[in-house]
PDB file of C-alpha atoms in Angstrom:
ATOM      1  CA  MET A  19     103.367  91.667  99.972  1.00 90.00           C
ATOM      2  CA  LYS A  20     101.649  90.968  96.681  1.00 91.00           C
ATOM      3  CA  LEU A  21      98.771  93.221  95.643  1.00 91.00           C
ATOM      4  CA  LYS A  22      96.210  90.393  95.694  1.00 93.00           C
ATOM      5  CA  GLU A  23      97.278  89.514  99.258  1.00 94.00           C
ATOM      6  CA  ALA A  24      97.045  93.152 100.353  1.00 94.00           C
ATOM      7  CA  VAL A  25      93.549  93.483  98.856  1.00 95.00           C
ATOM      8  CA  ALA A  26      92.430  90.292 100.612  1.00 95.00           C
ATOM      9  CA  LYS A  27      93.891  91.511 103.897  1.00 95.00           C
ATOM     10  CA  ARG A  28      92.102  94.863 103.560  1.00 96.00           C
ATOM     11  CA  ILE A  29      88.740  93.257 102.788  1.00 96.00           C
ATOM     12  CA  LYS A  30      89.102  90.911 105.765  1.00 96.00           C
ATOM     13  CA  GLU A  31      90.041  93.841 107.982  1.00 96.00           C
ATOM     14  CA  ILE A  32      86.933  95.777 106.947  1.00 96.00           C
ATOM     15  CA  MET A  33      84.753  92.675 107.324  1.00 95.00           C
ATOM     16  CA  ASN A  34      86.063  92.290 110.886  1.00 96.00           C
ATOM     17  CA  GLU A  35      85.356  95.960 111.642  1.00 95.00           C
ATOM     18  CA  LYS A  36      81.810  95.638 110.324  1.00 94.00           C
ATOM     19  CA  VAL A  37      81.387  92.141 111.838  1.00 96.00           C
ATOM     20  CA  ILE A  38      80.156  90.468 108.659  1.00 95.00           C
ATOM     21  CA  THR A  39      80.776  87.082 107.063  1.00 94.00           C
ATOM     22  CA  GLN A  40      81.724  86.235 103.487  1.00 93.00           C
ATOM     23  CA  TYR A  41      78.111  85.291 102.862  1.00 93.00           C
ATOM     24  CA  GLN A  42      76.849  88.616 104.193  1.00 94.00           C
ATOM     25  CA  LEU A  43      79.412  90.422 102.037  1.00 94.00           C
ATOM     26  CA  PHE A  44      78.195  88.539  98.969  1.00 93.00           C
ATOM     27  CA  LYS A  45      74.577  89.413  99.782  1.00 93.00           C
ATOM     28  CA  CYS A  46      75.245  93.137 100.265  1.00 93.00           C
ATOM     29  CA  CYS A  47      77.597  93.779  97.340  1.00 93.00           C
ATOM     30  CA  GLY A  48      76.431  91.479  94.559  1.00 91.00           C
ATOM     31  CA  VAL A  49      79.890  90.101  93.800  1.00 94.00           C
ATOM     32  CA  PRO A  50      79.574  86.340  93.252  1.00 94.00           C
ATOM     33  CA  GLN A  51      80.348  84.338  96.377  1.00 93.00           C
ATOM     34  CA  SER A  52      82.953  82.305  94.474  1.00 94.00           C
ATOM     35  CA  THR A  53      84.731  85.507  93.425  1.00 94.00           C
ATOM     36  CA  ILE A  54      84.784  86.809  97.001  1.00 95.00           C
ATOM     37  CA  SER A  55      86.145  83.488  98.209  1.00 95.00           C
ATOM     38  CA  LYS A  56      88.889  83.496  95.558  1.00 95.00           C
ATOM     39  CA  ILE A  57      89.849  87.088  96.414  1.00 96.00           C
ATOM     40  CA  LEU A  58      89.949  86.427 100.162  1.00 96.00           C
ATOM     41  CA  ASN A  59      92.029  83.273  99.668  1.00 95.00           C
ATOM     42  CA  SER A  60      94.372  85.008  97.173  1.00 91.00           C
ATOM     43  CA  GLU A  61      93.463  82.380  94.582  1.00 93.00           C
ATOM     44  CA  THR A  62      93.041  84.869  91.750  1.00 90.00           C
ATOM     45  CA  LYS A  63      95.855  86.383  89.698  1.00 88.00           C
ATOM     46  CA  THR A  64      94.235  89.815  89.653  1.00 89.00           C
ATOM     47  CA  VAL A  65      91.372  91.594  91.356  1.00 91.00           C
ATOM     48  CA  LYS A  66      89.157  93.741  89.168  1.00 94.00           C
ATOM     49  CA  LEU A  67      88.677  97.316  90.269  1.00 94.00           C
ATOM     50  CA  SER A  68      84.976  96.857  89.529  1.00 95.00           C
ATOM     51  CA  SER A  69      84.867  94.073  92.147  1.00 95.00           C
ATOM     52  CA  ILE A  70      86.572  96.312  94.694  1.00 96.00           C
ATOM     53  CA  TYR A  71      84.107  99.076  93.796  1.00 97.00           C
ATOM     54  CA  ASP A  72      81.125  96.745  94.299  1.00 96.00           C
ATOM     55  CA  ILE A  73      82.540  95.514  97.614  1.00 96.00           C
ATOM     56  CA  CYS A  74      83.106  99.086  98.814  1.00 96.00           C
ATOM     57  CA  SER A  75      79.613 100.048  97.714  1.00 95.00           C
ATOM     58  CA  GLY A  76      78.094  97.108  99.567  1.00 93.00           C
ATOM     59  CA  LEU A  77      80.118  97.922 102.682  1.00 92.00           C
ATOM     60  CA  ASN A  78      79.171 101.590 102.374  1.00 93.00           C
ATOM     61  CA  ILE A  79      82.765 102.826 102.293  1.00 95.00           C
ATOM     62  CA  GLU A  80      84.602 105.041  99.834  1.00 96.00           C
ATOM     63  CA  LEU A  81      87.259 103.641  97.511  1.00 96.00           C
ATOM     64  CA  SER A  82      89.683 106.135  99.031  1.00 95.00           C
ATOM     65  CA  ASP A  83      89.001 104.639 102.465  1.00 95.00           C
ATOM     66  CA  PHE A  84      89.604 101.151 101.103  1.00 96.00           C
ATOM     67  CA  PHE A  85      93.003 102.065  99.690  1.00 93.00           C
ATOM     68  CA  ASP A  86      93.990 104.211 102.675  1.00 93.00           C
ATOM     69  CA  CYS A  87      96.131 101.705 104.532  1.00 92.00           C
ATOM     70  CA  ASN A  88      99.867 101.259 104.861  1.00 92.00           C
ATOM     71  CA  TYR A  89     100.165  97.853 103.183  1.00 89.00           C
ATOM     72  CA  LEU A  90      98.413  99.105 100.001  1.00 90.00           C
ATOM     73  CA  LYS A  91     101.069 101.765  99.418  1.00 89.00           C
ATOM     74  CA  LEU A  92     103.261 101.175  96.357  1.00 88.00           C
ATOM     75  CA  LYS A  93     106.437 100.977  98.434  1.00 88.00           C
ATOM     76  CA  ASN A  94     104.986  98.017 100.357  1.00 87.00           C
ATOM     77  CA  LEU A  95     103.861  96.002  97.322  1.00 90.00           C
ATOM     78  CA  ASP A  96     106.148  93.713  95.390  1.00 87.00           C
ATOM     79  CA  ASP A  97     104.004  93.095  92.283  1.00 68.00           C
TER      80      ASP A  97
END
């Protein structure tokens, strides 16, 4: 799996856990709605760590919790 796909999958997973929409995510984290859409649709070449930080902050989760999943481990990424 590519890193951008893994990041999108993780954000969607957390959104499902917290039962929020893309719009609600945009409102709580301050990342532009177009950026969130591009990340979630894997339409961006890279995802800035600052965007992930802002998303985690808005979702009230730690960065370590965000990256603590099997598909974000180096051995499972092909970038």
